[in-house]
Amino acid sequence: MKKSVNINWSELGFNYIKTDYRYISTWKDGMWDEGKLVEDNKLAISEASTALHYGQQCFEGLKAYRKKDGTIQLFRPDQNAKRMNESARRLLMPEVPKDKFIDACIKVVKENEHYVPPYGTGATLYLRPMLIGVGDTIGVKPALEYIFCVFCIPVGPYFKGGMSPVNFTILDYDRAAPWGTGAVKVGGNYAASLYPHELAVKKGFADCIYLDPMTHSKIEEVGAANFFGITYDNKFVTPKSPSILPSITKYSLLHIAKEYLGMEVEERDVFVDKLNEFKEAGACGTAAVITPIGGIEYKGNLHVFHSETEVGPVTKKLYDTLYEIQFGNIDAPKGWIVEIQ
Ligand SMILES: Cc1ncc(COP(=O)(O)O)c(C=O)c1O
């Protein structure tokens, strides 16, 4: 019998909801076990786990989308698997084989199918894969045991009632060090961002923009999202730096800009004192797809792009195209979609 849940899909935000099953697999003595689905949402781990003390852990975020015909699809899970393994290598953790990663995501979606929101609500099932160092290792060294786990929660659309621009500020804080861990998805980067985020919100901004940690002259990240700008001659421009997290959404938009919208694309330096080269700007990531940037405050001045209240036409087109691909209404480039059978 098909299970059902009592959820008001239109009121979903981004909050923890205990769904029925999560996948868990353990690495010990040099190998992964087969992994299994469990109902218990508590992990029992050693108090000496490296994940707890030294941040030897990483995570990912991706979504399952319900299509118009009721079927479900994942968007580019292979890219999350690849990025998780880049994080794993940087922190000396064992890699999770790509097929194991994707299989775990599929299993979790299937077993929690009744939590995948209906088509048309804009809501999705968010998957949170994570890899943590566990076991009795108190020294500052890699753990001898690891847990790979994937759980899921239904989440609402980021913008209820349509996309609208928000403003960001630039503070004196860095999220990553030059040659540090900015390019991988490890918890320490996020711990470091909590305080500047709070300062930005207290100043009345959505979040802060991080500049390159070496010279503080170039835009890197917009909170926990990548930056893009549209130049007056219609180029899609996004920053290039070894301390930016390579956003899967950003590279998908870059492809869409080039192949679907016929735009020129550039990955290059974006100088914070040359923002007037852009007619539109946005932040992109799995959570919101695109958050249009109304303005950026820097040294007391607010630089407004297209508008503080209206979404620019190119931003809108990029958003709509990717959104429709993710929900299965526009054909995706080869390999982007994994159907849940
Ligand atoms: C720091 C940071 N930058 C960018 C992104 C956007 O990445 P993606 O598009 O893969 O979600 C995220 C979210 O994962 C992030 O945490």
CSV table of C-alpha atoms and ligand atoms in Angstrom, one decimal:
chain,number,residue,atom,x,y,z
A,1,MET,CA,0.0,0.0,0.0
A,2,LYS,CA,1.2,3.5,-0.8
A,3,LYS,CA,2.2,5.4,2.4
A,4,SER,CA,1.1,8.9,2.9
A,5,VAL,CA,2.2,11.7,5.2
A,6,ASN,CA,0.4,14.6,6.8
A,7,ILE,CA,2.4,17.6,5.5
A,8,ASN,CA,1.2,20.9,4.4
A,9,TRP,CA,3.5,21.2,1.3
A,10,SER,CA,2.9,24.9,0.8
A,11,GLU,CA,4.2,25.7,4.3
A,12,LEU,CA,7.5,23.8,4.1
A,13,GLY,CA,10.6,25.7,4.8
A,14,PHE,CA,14.1,24.4,5.3
A,15,ASN,CA,13.7,22.6,8.6
A,16,TYR,CA,14.6,19.2,9.9
A,17,ILE,CA,11.8,16.6,9.6
A,18,LYS,CA,12.5,13.0,10.6
A,19,THR,CA,11.7,11.0,7.5
A,20,ASP,CA,11.3,7.2,7.7
A,21,TYR,CA,14.6,5.9,6.4
A,22,ARG,CA,18.3,6.9,6.1
A,23,TYR,CA,21.2,5.0,4.5
A,24,ILE,CA,24.3,4.3,6.5
A,25,SER,CA,27.5,2.5,5.7
A,26,THR,CA,30.7,2.1,7.7
A,27,TRP,CA,34.3,2.0,6.5
A,28,LYS,CA,36.7,-0.1,8.6
A,29,ASP,CA,39.9,-2.0,8.0
A,30,GLY,CA,40.2,-0.4,4.6
A,31,MET,CA,36.8,-1.1,3.1
A,32,TRP,CA,33.2,-0.1,3.0
A,33,ASP,CA,30.5,-2.4,4.2
A,34,GLU,CA,27.5,-3.0,2.1
A,35,GLY,CA,25.4,-0.3,3.8
A,36,LYS,CA,21.8,-0.4,4.9
A,37,LEU,CA,18.6,1.6,5.4
A,38,VAL,CA,17.8,2.3,9.0
A,39,GLU,CA,14.9,3.9,10.9
A,40,ASP,CA,16.9,5.3,13.8
A,41,ASN,CA,18.0,8.9,13.1
A,42,LYS,CA,20.6,8.9,16.0
A,43,LEU,CA,24.2,8.1,15.4
A,44,ALA,CA,26.1,6.4,18.2
A,45,ILE,CA,29.7,7.4,17.8
A,46,SER,CA,32.8,7.5,20.0
A,47,GLU,CA,33.4,10.6,22.0
A,48,ALA,CA,36.9,10.6,20.5
A,49,SER,CA,35.7,10.8,16.9
A,50,THR,CA,37.8,13.1,14.7
A,51,ALA,CA,34.6,14.6,13.2
A,52,LEU,CA,33.8,16.0,16.6
A,53,HIS,CA,37.2,17.4,17.5
A,54,TYR,CA,39.1,18.2,14.4
A,55,GLY,CA,36.3,18.7,11.9
A,56,GLN,CA,37.3,15.6,9.9
A,57,GLN,CA,33.9,15.5,8.0
A,58,CYS,CA,32.3,16.7,4.9
A,59,PHE,CA,28.8,16.8,3.4
A,60,GLU,CA,26.8,17.4,0.3
A,61,GLY,CA,23.4,18.7,-0.7
A,62,LEU,CA,21.2,17.7,-3.6
A,63,LYS,CA,17.5,17.4,-4.4
A,64,ALA,CA,15.0,14.9,-5.8
A,65,TYR,CA,12.2,16.5,-7.9
A,66,ARG,CA,8.7,15.2,-8.6
A,67,LYS,CA,7.8,15.6,-12.3
A,68,LYS,CA,4.5,16.4,-13.8
A,69,ASP,CA,3.8,12.7,-14.5
A,70,GLY,CA,4.4,11.8,-10.9
A,71,THR,CA,7.8,10.2,-11.4
A,72,ILE,CA,10.9,11.4,-9.5
A,73,GLN,CA,14.4,12.4,-10.6
A,74,LEU,CA,17.7,13.4,-9.2
A,75,PHE,CA,19.7,16.3,-10.6
A,76,ARG,CA,23.4,15.5,-11.3
A,77,PRO,CA,24.1,13.3,-8.3
A,78,ASP,CA,27.4,12.2,-10.0
A,79,GLN,CA,28.7,15.8,-9.5
A,80,ASN,CA,27.9,15.6,-5.8
A,81,ALA,CA,29.7,12.3,-5.5
A,82,LYS,CA,32.7,13.8,-7.3
A,83,ARG,CA,32.7,16.8,-5.0
A,84,MET,CA,32.3,14.7,-1.9
A,85,ASN,CA,35.4,12.7,-2.9
A,86,GLU,CA,37.4,15.9,-3.5
A,87,SER,CA,36.4,16.9,0.1
A,88,ALA,CA,37.3,13.4,1.3
A,89,ARG,CA,40.8,13.5,-0.3
A,90,ARG,CA,41.5,17.0,1.2
A,91,LEU,CA,40.7,15.7,4.7
A,92,LEU,CA,42.4,12.3,4.3
A,93,MET,CA,39.1,10.4,4.4
A,94,PRO,CA,38.3,7.3,2.3
A,95,GLU,CA,36.4,8.1,-0.9
A,96,VAL,CA,32.9,6.9,-1.4
A,97,PRO,CA,32.6,5.1,-4.8
A,98,LYS,CA,30.4,7.1,-7.1
A,99,ASP,CA,28.0,4.2,-7.7
A,100,LYS,CA,27.7,3.6,-3.9
A,101,PHE,CA,26.9,7.3,-3.4
A,102,ILE,CA,24.3,7.4,-6.2
A,103,ASP,CA,22.8,4.1,-5.1
A,104,ALA,CA,22.5,5.4,-1.5
A,105,CYS,CA,20.6,8.5,-2.7
A,106,ILE,CA,18.3,6.4,-4.9
A,107,LYS,CA,17.5,4.0,-2.0
A,108,VAL,CA,16.8,6.9,0.4
A,109,VAL,CA,14.4,8.6,-2.1
A,110,LYS,CA,12.6,5.3,-2.9
A,111,GLU,CA,12.0,4.4,0.8
A,112,ASN,CA,10.9,7.9,1.6
A,113,GLU,CA,8.9,8.4,-1.7
A,114,HIS,CA,5.8,9.6,0.2
A,115,TYR,CA,7.9,12.6,1.4
A,116,VAL,CA,8.7,13.8,-2.1
A,117,PRO,CA,6.4,16.8,-2.5
A,118,PRO,CA,3.8,16.9,-5.3
A,119,TYR,CA,4.7,18.5,-8.6
A,120,GLY,CA,3.6,22.2,-8.8
A,121,THR,CA,4.3,23.1,-5.2
A,122,GLY,CA,7.9,24.0,-6.0
A,123,ALA,CA,8.9,21.9,-3.0
A,124,THR,CA,11.5,19.1,-3.3
A,125,LEU,CA,13.1,16.3,-1.3
A,126,TYR,CA,16.5,17.6,-0.1
A,127,LEU,CA,19.2,14.9,0.4
A,128,ARG,CA,22.1,15.4,2.8
A,129,PRO,CA,24.9,12.9,2.2
A,130,MET,CA,27.7,13.1,4.8
A,131,LEU,CA,31.0,11.5,5.6
A,132,ILE,CA,32.4,11.6,9.1
A,133,GLY,CA,35.5,10.3,10.9
A,134,VAL,CA,34.6,8.2,13.9
A,135,GLY,CA,36.1,5.6,16.2
A,136,ASP,CA,38.5,6.0,19.1
A,137,THR,CA,41.1,8.4,17.7
A,138,ILE,CA,41.9,11.2,20.0
A,139,GLY,CA,45.1,12.3,18.4
A,140,VAL,CA,45.2,14.9,15.6
A,141,LYS,CA,45.4,12.3,12.8
A,142,PRO,CA,43.0,10.7,10.4
A,143,ALA,CA,40.3,8.4,11.9
A,144,LEU,CA,40.5,4.6,11.5
A,145,GLU,CA,36.7,4.3,10.9
A,146,TYR,CA,34.2,6.4,8.9
A,147,ILE,CA,30.5,6.6,8.5
A,148,PHE,CA,28.8,7.6,5.2
A,149,CYS,CA,25.2,8.5,5.7
A,150,VAL,CA,22.4,9.9,3.5
A,151,PHE,CA,19.2,11.3,5.0
A,152,CYS,CA,16.5,13.4,3.5
A,153,ILE,CA,13.9,16.1,4.3
A,154,PRO,CA,11.1,17.6,2.3
A,155,VAL,CA,11.9,21.3,1.8
A,156,GLY,CA,9.8,24.2,0.4
A,157,PRO,CA,10.8,26.4,-2.5
A,158,TYR,CA,13.3,29.1,-1.4
A,159,PHE,CA,11.1,31.9,-2.7
A,160,LYS,CA,7.5,31.6,-1.8
A,161,GLY,CA,5.4,33.8,-4.1
A,162,GLY,CA,8.1,34.4,-6.7
A,163,MET,CA,11.8,35.3,-6.9
A,164,SER,CA,12.8,38.7,-5.5
A,165,PRO,CA,16.2,40.3,-5.2
A,166,VAL,CA,18.0,40.7,-1.9
A,167,ASN,CA,21.0,42.8,-0.8
A,168,PHE,CA,24.4,41.7,0.5
A,169,THR,CA,27.2,43.4,2.4
A,170,ILE,CA,30.9,42.9,2.4
A,171,LEU,CA,32.5,42.6,5.8
A,172,ASP,CA,36.1,42.1,6.9
A,173,TYR,CA,35.8,38.4,7.4
A,174,ASP,CA,37.1,35.5,5.3
A,175,ARG,CA,35.4,32.1,5.0
A,176,ALA,CA,38.6,30.4,3.8
A,177,ALA,CA,42.3,30.8,3.8
A,178,PRO,CA,44.5,30.9,0.6
A,179,TRP,CA,45.2,27.3,-0.1
A,180,GLY,CA,42.9,26.3,2.7
A,181,THR,CA,39.6,24.4,2.4
A,182,GLY,CA,37.4,26.9,0.6
A,183,ALA,CA,37.1,24.7,-2.5
A,184,VAL,CA,35.7,21.7,-0.5
A,185,LYS,CA,32.5,21.2,1.4
A,186,VAL,CA,33.7,20.7,4.9
A,187,GLY,CA,31.9,21.8,8.1
A,188,GLY,CA,34.7,24.1,9.3
A,189,ASN,CA,34.0,26.5,6.5
A,190,TYR,CA,30.4,26.8,7.6
A,191,ALA,CA,31.3,27.2,11.3
A,192,ALA,CA,33.5,30.1,10.3
A,193,SER,CA,30.6,31.7,8.4
A,194,LEU,CA,28.0,31.7,11.2
A,195,TYR,CA,29.4,34.9,12.9
A,196,PRO,CA,29.8,37.0,9.7
A,197,HIS,CA,26.3,35.9,8.6
A,198,GLU,CA,24.8,37.0,11.9
A,199,LEU,CA,26.6,40.4,11.6
A,200,ALA,CA,25.3,40.8,8.0
A,201,VAL,CA,21.7,40.0,9.1
A,202,LYS,CA,21.9,42.4,12.0
A,203,LYS,CA,22.9,45.2,9.5
A,204,GLY,CA,19.8,44.4,7.5
A,205,PHE,CA,21.4,42.3,4.7
A,206,ALA,CA,20.6,38.7,3.6
A,207,ASP,CA,24.2,37.6,4.1
A,208,CYS,CA,27.7,38.7,3.4
A,209,ILE,CA,29.9,38.4,0.3
A,210,TYR,CA,33.4,36.9,0.8
A,211,LEU,CA,36.3,38.4,-1.1
A,212,ASP,CA,39.4,36.5,-2.1
A,213,PRO,CA,41.4,35.9,1.1
A,214,MET,CA,44.7,37.0,-0.4
A,215,THR,CA,44.0,40.5,-1.7
A,216,HIS,CA,40.4,41.2,-0.6
A,217,SER,CA,39.8,42.8,-4.0
A,218,LYS,CA,37.8,40.1,-5.8
A,219,ILE,CA,34.4,38.5,-5.2
A,220,GLU,CA,34.5,34.9,-4.2
A,221,GLU,CA,31.3,33.6,-2.5
A,222,VAL,CA,27.9,35.0,-1.7
A,223,GLY,CA,27.1,33.5,1.7
A,224,ALA,CA,26.9,29.8,0.9
A,225,ALA,CA,26.4,30.3,-2.9
A,226,ASN,CA,28.5,31.2,-5.9
A,227,PHE,CA,28.4,34.6,-7.6
A,228,PHE,CA,27.5,35.3,-11.3
A,229,GLY,CA,27.1,38.6,-13.1
A,230,ILE,CA,25.7,39.5,-16.5
A,231,THR,CA,27.7,42.1,-18.3
A,232,TYR,CA,26.2,44.9,-20.4
A,233,ASP,CA,27.3,43.1,-23.5
A,234,ASN,CA,25.4,40.0,-22.2
A,235,LYS,CA,28.2,37.7,-21.0
A,236,PHE,CA,27.7,35.3,-18.1
A,237,VAL,CA,30.7,35.9,-15.8
A,238,THR,CA,31.6,34.0,-12.7
A,239,PRO,CA,34.7,34.2,-10.5
A,240,LYS,CA,37.6,31.8,-10.8
A,241,SER,CA,39.6,31.1,-7.7
A,242,PRO,CA,41.0,28.0,-5.9
A,243,SER,CA,39.1,29.0,-2.7
A,244,ILE,CA,35.6,29.0,-4.1
A,245,LEU,CA,33.4,25.9,-3.7
A,246,PRO,CA,32.6,24.7,-7.2
A,247,SER,CA,28.9,25.0,-7.3
A,248,ILE,CA,27.0,22.4,-9.3
A,249,THR,CA,24.2,24.9,-9.9
A,250,LYS,CA,26.8,27.5,-11.2
A,251,TYR,CA,28.3,25.1,-13.7
A,252,SER,CA,24.8,24.0,-14.8
A,253,LEU,CA,23.9,27.7,-15.4
A,254,LEU,CA,27.1,28.3,-17.2
A,255,HIS,CA,26.2,25.5,-19.6
A,256,ILE,CA,22.7,26.8,-20.0
A,257,ALA,CA,23.9,30.3,-20.7
A,258,LYS,CA,26.2,29.0,-23.4
A,259,GLU,CA,24.3,26.1,-24.9
A,260,TYR,CA,20.6,27.1,-24.4
A,261,LEU,CA,20.7,30.9,-24.4
A,262,GLY,CA,23.7,31.4,-26.8
A,263,MET,CA,25.6,33.7,-24.4
A,264,GLU,CA,29.3,34.1,-24.0
A,265,VAL,CA,30.6,32.8,-20.7
A,266,GLU,CA,33.7,33.7,-18.7
A,267,GLU,CA,35.3,32.3,-15.5
A,268,ARG,CA,37.6,35.0,-14.3
A,269,ASP,CA,38.4,37.6,-11.7
A,270,VAL,CA,35.5,39.8,-10.6
A,271,PHE,CA,36.8,42.9,-9.0
A,272,VAL,CA,34.7,44.4,-6.3
A,273,ASP,CA,35.5,48.0,-7.5
A,274,LYS,CA,34.3,47.1,-11.0
A,275,LEU,CA,30.7,46.1,-10.3
A,276,ASN,CA,29.4,48.6,-12.8
A,277,GLU,CA,30.4,46.2,-15.6
A,278,PHE,CA,27.3,44.1,-14.7
A,279,LYS,CA,23.7,44.9,-15.5
A,280,GLU,CA,22.5,41.9,-13.4
A,281,ALA,CA,23.9,39.7,-10.7
A,282,GLY,CA,22.9,36.7,-8.8
A,283,ALA,CA,23.9,34.1,-6.2
A,284,CYS,CA,23.4,30.4,-7.2
A,285,GLY,CA,23.2,27.1,-5.4
A,286,THR,CA,21.0,24.1,-4.8
A,287,ALA,CA,18.8,25.7,-2.2
A,288,ALA,CA,17.4,28.6,-4.2
A,289,VAL,CA,18.7,27.9,-7.7
A,290,ILE,CA,19.2,31.6,-8.1
A,291,THR,CA,18.9,34.4,-5.6
A,292,PRO,CA,18.9,37.7,-7.6
A,293,ILE,CA,21.3,40.2,-6.1
A,294,GLY,CA,19.6,43.6,-5.7
A,295,GLY,CA,22.7,45.4,-4.5
A,296,ILE,CA,26.0,45.0,-2.8
A,297,GLU,CA,27.1,47.2,0.1
A,298,TYR,CA,30.9,47.9,0.1
A,299,LYS,CA,32.6,50.5,2.2
A,300,GLY,CA,29.4,52.3,3.0
A,301,ASN,CA,28.0,52.5,-0.6
A,302,LEU,CA,25.2,50.3,-2.0
A,303,HIS,CA,25.9,49.3,-5.6
A,304,VAL,CA,22.5,48.4,-7.1
A,305,PHE,CA,22.5,46.2,-10.2
A,306,HIS,CA,19.2,45.7,-12.2
A,307,SER,CA,16.8,46.7,-9.4
A,308,GLU,CA,16.3,46.2,-5.6
A,309,THR,CA,12.8,44.9,-6.2
A,310,GLU,CA,12.6,43.4,-9.7
A,311,VAL,CA,14.4,40.4,-11.2
A,312,GLY,CA,16.4,41.1,-14.3
A,313,PRO,CA,15.4,39.4,-17.6
A,314,VAL,CA,18.5,37.3,-18.1
A,315,THR,CA,18.5,36.1,-14.5
A,316,LYS,CA,14.9,35.2,-14.9
A,317,LYS,CA,15.5,33.2,-18.1
A,318,LEU,CA,18.5,31.4,-16.5
A,319,TYR,CA,16.4,30.5,-13.5
A,320,ASP,CA,13.4,29.4,-15.5
A,321,THR,CA,15.4,27.2,-17.8
A,322,LEU,CA,17.3,25.4,-15.0
A,323,TYR,CA,14.1,25.1,-12.9
A,324,GLU,CA,12.2,23.4,-15.8
A,325,ILE,CA,15.1,21.1,-16.4
A,326,GLN,CA,15.2,20.1,-12.8
A,327,PHE,CA,11.4,19.4,-12.8
A,328,GLY,CA,11.6,17.5,-16.0
A,329,ASN,CA,9.8,19.9,-18.3
A,330,ILE,CA,12.8,20.7,-20.5
A,331,ASP,CA,15.2,18.0,-21.8
A,332,ALA,CA,18.4,18.0,-19.8
A,333,PRO,CA,21.9,17.6,-21.3
A,334,LYS,CA,23.0,14.0,-21.4
A,335,GLY,CA,23.9,12.6,-18.0
A,336,TRP,CA,22.3,15.3,-15.9
A,337,ILE,CA,19.2,13.3,-14.8
A,338,VAL,CA,18.9,10.1,-12.8
A,339,GLU,CA,15.4,8.8,-12.9
A,340,ILE,CA,14.2,6.9,-9.8
A,341,GLN,CA,12.7,3.7,-11.1
B,1,LIG,C1,30.0,27.8,0.1
B,1,LIG,C2,29.0,27.3,-1.0
B,1,LIG,N1,29.1,27.8,-2.2
B,1,LIG,C3,28.3,27.4,-3.2
B,1,LIG,C4,27.3,26.5,-3.0
B,1,LIG,C5,26.4,26.1,-4.1
B,1,LIG,O1,26.8,24.8,-4.6
B,1,LIG,P1,25.7,23.9,-5.3
B,1,LIG,O2,25.2,24.6,-6.5
B,1,LIG,O3,26.5,22.7,-5.6
B,1,LIG,O4,24.6,23.7,-4.3
B,1,LIG,C6,27.2,26.0,-1.7
B,1,LIG,C7,26.1,25.0,-1.5
B,1,LIG,O5,26.4,23.8,-1.6
B,1,LIG,C8,28.0,26.4,-0.7
B,1,LIG,O6,27.9,25.8,0.5
